[in-house]
N, CA, C and O atoms as a Tinker XYZ file with bonds, in Angstrom:
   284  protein
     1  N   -238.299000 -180.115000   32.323000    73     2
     2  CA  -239.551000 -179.444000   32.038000    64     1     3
     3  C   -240.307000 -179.284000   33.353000    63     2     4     5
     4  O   -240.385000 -180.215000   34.155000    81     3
     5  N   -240.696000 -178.448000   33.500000    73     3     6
     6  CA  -241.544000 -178.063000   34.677000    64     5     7
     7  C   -243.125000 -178.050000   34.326000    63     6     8     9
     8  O   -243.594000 -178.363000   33.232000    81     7
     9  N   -243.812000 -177.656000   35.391000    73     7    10
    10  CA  -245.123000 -178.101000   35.534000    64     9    11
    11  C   -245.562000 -176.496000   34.034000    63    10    12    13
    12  O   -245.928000 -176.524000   32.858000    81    11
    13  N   -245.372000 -175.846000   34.612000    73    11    14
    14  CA  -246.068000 -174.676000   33.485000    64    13    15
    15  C   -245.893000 -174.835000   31.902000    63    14    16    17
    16  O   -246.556000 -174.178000   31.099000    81    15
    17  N   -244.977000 -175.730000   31.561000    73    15    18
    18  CA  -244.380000 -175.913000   30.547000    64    17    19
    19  C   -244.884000 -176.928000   29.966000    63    18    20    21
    20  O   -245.014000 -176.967000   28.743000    81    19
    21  N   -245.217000 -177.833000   30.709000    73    19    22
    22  CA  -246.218000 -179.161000   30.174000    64    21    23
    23  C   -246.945000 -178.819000   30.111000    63    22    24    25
    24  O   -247.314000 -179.163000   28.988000    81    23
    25  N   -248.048000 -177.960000   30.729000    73    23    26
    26  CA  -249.506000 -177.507000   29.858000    64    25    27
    27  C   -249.374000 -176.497000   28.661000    63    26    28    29
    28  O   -250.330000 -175.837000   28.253000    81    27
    29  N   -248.195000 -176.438000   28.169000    73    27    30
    30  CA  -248.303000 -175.623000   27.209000    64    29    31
    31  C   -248.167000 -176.604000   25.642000    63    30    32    33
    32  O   -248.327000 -176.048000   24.556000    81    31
    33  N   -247.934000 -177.717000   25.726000    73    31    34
    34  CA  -247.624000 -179.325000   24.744000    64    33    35
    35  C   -249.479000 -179.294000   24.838000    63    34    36    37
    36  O   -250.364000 -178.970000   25.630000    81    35
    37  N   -249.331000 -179.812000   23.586000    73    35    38
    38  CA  -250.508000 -180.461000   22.986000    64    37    39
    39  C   -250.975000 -181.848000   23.820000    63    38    40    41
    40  O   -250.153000 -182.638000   24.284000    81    39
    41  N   -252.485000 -182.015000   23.933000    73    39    42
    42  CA  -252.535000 -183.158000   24.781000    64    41    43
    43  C   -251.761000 -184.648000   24.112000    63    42    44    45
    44  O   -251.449000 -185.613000   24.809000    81    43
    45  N   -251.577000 -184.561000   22.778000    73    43    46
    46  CA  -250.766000 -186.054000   22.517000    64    45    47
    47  C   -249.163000 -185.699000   22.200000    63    46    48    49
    48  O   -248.357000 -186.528000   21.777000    81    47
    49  N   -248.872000 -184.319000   22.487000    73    47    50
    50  CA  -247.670000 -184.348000   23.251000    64    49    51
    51  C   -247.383000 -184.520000   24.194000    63    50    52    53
    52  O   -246.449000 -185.319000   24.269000    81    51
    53  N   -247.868000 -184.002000   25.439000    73    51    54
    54  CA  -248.005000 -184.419000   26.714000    64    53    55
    55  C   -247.960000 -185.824000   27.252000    63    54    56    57
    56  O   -247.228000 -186.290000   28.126000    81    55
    57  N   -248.852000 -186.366000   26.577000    73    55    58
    58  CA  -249.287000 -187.960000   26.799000    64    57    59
    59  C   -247.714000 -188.406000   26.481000    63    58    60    61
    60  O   -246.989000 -189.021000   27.264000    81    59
    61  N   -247.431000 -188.041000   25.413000    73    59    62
    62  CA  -246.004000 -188.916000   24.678000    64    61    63
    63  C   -244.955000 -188.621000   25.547000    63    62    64    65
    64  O   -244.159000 -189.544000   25.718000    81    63
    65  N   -244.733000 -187.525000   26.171000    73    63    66
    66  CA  -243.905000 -186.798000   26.930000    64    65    67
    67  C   -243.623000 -187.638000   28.364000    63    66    68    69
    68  O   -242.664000 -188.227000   28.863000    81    67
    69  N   -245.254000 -187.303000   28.799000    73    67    70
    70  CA  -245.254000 -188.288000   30.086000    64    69    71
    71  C   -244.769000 -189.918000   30.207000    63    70    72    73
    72  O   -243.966000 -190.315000   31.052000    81    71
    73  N   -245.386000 -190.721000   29.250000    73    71    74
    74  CA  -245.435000 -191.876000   28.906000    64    73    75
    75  C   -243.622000 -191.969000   28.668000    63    74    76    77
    76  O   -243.070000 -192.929000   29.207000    81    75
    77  N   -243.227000 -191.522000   28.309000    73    75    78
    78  CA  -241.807000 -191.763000   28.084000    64    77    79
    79  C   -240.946000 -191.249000   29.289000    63    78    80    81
    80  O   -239.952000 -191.973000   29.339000    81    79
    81  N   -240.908000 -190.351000   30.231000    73    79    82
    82  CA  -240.848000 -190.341000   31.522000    64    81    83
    83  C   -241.305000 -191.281000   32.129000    63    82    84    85
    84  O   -240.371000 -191.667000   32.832000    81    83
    85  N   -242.385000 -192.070000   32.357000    73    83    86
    86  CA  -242.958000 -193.307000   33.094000    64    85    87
    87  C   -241.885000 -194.215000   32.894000    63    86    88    89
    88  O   -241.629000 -194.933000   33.861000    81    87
    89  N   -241.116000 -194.372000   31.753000    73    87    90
    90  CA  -240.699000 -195.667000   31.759000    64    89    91
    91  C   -239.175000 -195.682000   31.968000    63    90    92    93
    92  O   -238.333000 -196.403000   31.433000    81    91
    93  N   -239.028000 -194.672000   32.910000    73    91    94
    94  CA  -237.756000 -194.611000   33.347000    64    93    95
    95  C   -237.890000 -195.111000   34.552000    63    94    96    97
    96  O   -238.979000 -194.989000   35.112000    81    95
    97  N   -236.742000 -195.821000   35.241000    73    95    98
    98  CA  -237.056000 -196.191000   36.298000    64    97    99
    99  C   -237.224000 -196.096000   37.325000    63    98   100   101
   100  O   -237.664000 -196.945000   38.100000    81    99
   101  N   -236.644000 -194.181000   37.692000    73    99   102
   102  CA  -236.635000 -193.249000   38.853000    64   101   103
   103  C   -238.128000 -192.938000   39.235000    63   102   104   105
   104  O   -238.382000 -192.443000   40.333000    81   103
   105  N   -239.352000 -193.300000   38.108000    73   103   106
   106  CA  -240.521000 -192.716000   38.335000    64   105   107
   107  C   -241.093000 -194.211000   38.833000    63   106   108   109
   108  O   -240.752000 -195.127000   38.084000    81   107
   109  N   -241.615000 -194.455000   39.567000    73   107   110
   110  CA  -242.309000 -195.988000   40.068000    64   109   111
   111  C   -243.702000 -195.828000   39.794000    63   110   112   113
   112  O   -244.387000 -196.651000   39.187000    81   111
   113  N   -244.161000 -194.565000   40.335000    73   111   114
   114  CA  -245.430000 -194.169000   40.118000    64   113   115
   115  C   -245.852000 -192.501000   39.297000    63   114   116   117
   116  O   -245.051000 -191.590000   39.083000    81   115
   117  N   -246.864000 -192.513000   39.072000    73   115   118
   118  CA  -246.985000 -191.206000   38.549000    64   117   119
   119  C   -247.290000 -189.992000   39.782000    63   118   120   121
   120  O   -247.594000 -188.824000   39.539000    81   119
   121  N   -247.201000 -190.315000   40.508000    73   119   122
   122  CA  -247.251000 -188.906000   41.770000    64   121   123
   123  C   -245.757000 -188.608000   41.924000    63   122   124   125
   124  O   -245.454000 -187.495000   42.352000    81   123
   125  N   -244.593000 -189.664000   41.560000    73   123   126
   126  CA  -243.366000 -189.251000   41.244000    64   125   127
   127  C   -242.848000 -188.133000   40.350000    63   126   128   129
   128  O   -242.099000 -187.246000   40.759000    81   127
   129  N   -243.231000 -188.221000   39.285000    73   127   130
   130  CA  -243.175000 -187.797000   38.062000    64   129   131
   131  C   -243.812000 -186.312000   38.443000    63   130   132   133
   132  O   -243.145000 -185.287000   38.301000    81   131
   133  N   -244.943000 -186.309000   38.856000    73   131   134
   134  CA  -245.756000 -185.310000   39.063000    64   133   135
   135  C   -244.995000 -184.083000   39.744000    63   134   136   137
   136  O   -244.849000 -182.909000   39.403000    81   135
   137  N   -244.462000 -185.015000   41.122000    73   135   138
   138  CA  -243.361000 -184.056000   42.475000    64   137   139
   139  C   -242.460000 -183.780000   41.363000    63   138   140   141
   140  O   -242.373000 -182.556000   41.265000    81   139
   141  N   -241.821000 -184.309000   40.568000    73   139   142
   142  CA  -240.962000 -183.571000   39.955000    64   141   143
   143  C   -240.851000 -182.806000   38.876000    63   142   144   145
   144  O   -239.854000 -182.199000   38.483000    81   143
   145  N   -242.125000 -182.869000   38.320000    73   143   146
   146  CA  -242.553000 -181.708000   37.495000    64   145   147
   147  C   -243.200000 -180.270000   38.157000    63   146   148   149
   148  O   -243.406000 -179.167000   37.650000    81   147
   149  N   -243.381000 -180.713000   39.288000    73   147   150
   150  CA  -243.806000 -179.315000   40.122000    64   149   151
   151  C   -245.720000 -179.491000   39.628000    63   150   152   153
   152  O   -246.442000 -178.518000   39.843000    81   151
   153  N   -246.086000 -180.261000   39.248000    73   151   154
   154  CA  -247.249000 -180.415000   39.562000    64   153   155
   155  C   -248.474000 -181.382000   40.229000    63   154   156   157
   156  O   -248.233000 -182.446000   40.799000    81   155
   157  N   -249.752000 -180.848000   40.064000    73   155   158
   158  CA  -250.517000 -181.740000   40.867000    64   157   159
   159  C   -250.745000 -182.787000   39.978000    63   158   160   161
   160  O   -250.898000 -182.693000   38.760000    81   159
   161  N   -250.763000 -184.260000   40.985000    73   159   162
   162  CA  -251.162000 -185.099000   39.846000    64   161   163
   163  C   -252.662000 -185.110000   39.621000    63   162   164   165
   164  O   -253.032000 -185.306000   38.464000    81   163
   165  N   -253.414000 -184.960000   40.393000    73   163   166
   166  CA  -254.912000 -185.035000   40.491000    64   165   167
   167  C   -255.333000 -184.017000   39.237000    63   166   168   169
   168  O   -256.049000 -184.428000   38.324000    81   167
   169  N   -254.776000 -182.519000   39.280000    73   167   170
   170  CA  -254.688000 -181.958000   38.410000    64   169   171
   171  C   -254.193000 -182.042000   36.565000    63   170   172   173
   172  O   -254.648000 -181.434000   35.596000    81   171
   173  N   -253.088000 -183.072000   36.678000    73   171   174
   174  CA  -252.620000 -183.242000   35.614000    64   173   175
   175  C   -253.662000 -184.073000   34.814000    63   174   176   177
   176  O   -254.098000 -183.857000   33.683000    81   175
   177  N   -254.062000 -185.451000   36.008000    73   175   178
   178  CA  -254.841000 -186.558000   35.351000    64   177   179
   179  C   -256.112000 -185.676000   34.679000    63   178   180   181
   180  O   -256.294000 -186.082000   33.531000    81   179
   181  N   -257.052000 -184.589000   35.041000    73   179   182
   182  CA  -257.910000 -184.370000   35.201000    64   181   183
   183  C   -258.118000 -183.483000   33.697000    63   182   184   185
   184  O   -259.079000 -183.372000   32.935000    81   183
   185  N   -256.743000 -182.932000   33.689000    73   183   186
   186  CA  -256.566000 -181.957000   32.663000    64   185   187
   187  C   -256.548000 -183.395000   31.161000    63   186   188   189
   188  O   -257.324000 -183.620000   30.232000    81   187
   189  N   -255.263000 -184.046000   31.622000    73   187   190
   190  CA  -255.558000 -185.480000   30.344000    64   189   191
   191  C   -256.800000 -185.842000   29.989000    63   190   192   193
   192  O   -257.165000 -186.088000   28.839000    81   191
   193  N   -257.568000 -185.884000   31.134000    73   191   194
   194  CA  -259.147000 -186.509000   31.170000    64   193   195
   195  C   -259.715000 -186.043000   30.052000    63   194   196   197
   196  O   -260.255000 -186.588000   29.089000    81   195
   197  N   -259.477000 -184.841000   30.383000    73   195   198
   198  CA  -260.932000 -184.056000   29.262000    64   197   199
   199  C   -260.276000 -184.126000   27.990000    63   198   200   201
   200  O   -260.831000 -183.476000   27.104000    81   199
   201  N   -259.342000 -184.685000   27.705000    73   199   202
   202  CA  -258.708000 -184.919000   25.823000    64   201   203
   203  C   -259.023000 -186.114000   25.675000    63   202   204   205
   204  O   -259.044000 -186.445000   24.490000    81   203
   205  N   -259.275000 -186.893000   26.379000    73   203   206
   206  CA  -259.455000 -188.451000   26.104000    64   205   207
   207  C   -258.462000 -189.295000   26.602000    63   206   208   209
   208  O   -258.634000 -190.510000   26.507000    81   207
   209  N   -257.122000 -188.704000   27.287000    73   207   210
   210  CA  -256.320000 -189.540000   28.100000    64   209   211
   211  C   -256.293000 -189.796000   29.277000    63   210   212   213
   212  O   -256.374000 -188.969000   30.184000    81   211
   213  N   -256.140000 -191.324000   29.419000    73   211   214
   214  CA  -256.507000 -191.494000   31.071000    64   213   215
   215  C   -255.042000 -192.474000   31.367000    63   214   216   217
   216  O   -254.393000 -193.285000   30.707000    81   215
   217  N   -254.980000 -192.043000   32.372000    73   215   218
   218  CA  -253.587000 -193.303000   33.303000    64   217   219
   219  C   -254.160000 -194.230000   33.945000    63   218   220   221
   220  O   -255.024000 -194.250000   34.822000    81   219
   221  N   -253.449000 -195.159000   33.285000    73   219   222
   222  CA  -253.618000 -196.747000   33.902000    64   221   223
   223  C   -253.047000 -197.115000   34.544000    63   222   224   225
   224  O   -251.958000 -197.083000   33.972000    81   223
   225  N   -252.852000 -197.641000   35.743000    73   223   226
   226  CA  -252.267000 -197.978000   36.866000    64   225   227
   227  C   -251.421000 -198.699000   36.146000    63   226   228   229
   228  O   -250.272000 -198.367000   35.852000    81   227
   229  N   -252.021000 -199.778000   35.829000    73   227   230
   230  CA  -251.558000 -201.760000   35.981000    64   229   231
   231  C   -250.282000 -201.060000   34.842000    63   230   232   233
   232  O   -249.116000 -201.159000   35.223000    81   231
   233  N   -250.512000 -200.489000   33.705000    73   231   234
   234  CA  -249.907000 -199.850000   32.439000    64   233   235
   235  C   -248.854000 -198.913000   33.259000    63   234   236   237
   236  O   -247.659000 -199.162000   33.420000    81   235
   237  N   -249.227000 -198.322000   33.510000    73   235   238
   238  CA  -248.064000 -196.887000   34.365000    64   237   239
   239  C   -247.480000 -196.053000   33.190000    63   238   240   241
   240  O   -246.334000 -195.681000   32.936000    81   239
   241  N   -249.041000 -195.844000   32.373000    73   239   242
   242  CA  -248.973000 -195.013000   31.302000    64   241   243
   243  C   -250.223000 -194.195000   30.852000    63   242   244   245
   244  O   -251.188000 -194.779000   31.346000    81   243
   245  N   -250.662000 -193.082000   30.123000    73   243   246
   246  CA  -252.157000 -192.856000   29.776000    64   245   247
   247  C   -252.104000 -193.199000   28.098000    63   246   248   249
   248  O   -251.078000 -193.177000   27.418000    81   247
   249  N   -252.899000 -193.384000   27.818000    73   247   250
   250  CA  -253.582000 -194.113000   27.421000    64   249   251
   251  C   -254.525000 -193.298000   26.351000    63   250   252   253
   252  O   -254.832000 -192.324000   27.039000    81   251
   253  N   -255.074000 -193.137000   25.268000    73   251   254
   254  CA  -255.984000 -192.557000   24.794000    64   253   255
   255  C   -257.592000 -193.361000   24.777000    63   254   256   257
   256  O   -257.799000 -194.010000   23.751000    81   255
   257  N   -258.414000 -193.360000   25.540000    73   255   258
   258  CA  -259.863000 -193.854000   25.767000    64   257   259
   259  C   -261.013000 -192.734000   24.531000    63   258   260   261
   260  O   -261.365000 -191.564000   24.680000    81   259
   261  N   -261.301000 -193.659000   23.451000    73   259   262
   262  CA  -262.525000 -193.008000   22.869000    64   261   263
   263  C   -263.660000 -193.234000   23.687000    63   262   264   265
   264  O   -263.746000 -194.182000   24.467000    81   263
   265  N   -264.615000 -192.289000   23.499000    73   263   266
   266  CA  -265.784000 -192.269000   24.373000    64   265   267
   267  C   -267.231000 -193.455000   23.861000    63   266   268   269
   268  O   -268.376000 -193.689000   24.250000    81   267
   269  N   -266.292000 -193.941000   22.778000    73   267   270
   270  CA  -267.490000 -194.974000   22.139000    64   269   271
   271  C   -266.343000 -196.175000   22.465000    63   270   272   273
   272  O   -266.485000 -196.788000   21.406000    81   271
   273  N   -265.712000 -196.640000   22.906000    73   271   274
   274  CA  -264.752000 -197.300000   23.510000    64   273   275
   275  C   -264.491000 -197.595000   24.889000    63   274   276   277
   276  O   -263.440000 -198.169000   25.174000    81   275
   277  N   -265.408000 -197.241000   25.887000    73   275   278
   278  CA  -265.535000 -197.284000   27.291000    64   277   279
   279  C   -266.031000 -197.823000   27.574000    63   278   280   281
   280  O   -267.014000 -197.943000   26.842000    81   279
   281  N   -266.040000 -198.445000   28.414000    73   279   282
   282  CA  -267.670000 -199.186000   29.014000    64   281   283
   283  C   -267.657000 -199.563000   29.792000    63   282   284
   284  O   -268.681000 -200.068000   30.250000    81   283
């Protein structure tokens, strides 16, 4: 899947998509994943952001954050 193709998945497809790529072991980090989807990660995170998914480092996954759930 390439970068144009992942913004076309629903954001909790995406999330599921990514998250299951993360846990392979070729990806260490998500700027991995990113180079090989042909996209930006700054961009990707940013785009997750605004659905309510965020990437967690320590996790090396995103995550769904409600906005009454933050703090």
């Amino acid at each position: 899947m390439y970068g144009h193709q992942i913004y076309q998945l629903s954001a909790n497809d995406r999330a599921k998509f990514l998250n299951e790529e993360l846990k392979k072991e070729e990806y260490r980090e998500l700027n991995q994943l990113a180079n090989e989807l042909m996209v930006d990660e700054t961009d990707l995170r940013e785009d997750m952001a605004i659905t309510g998914w965020y990437y967690i480092v320590e996790l090396k996954r995103f995550m769904k954050i409600e906005a009454n759930q933050a703090s």
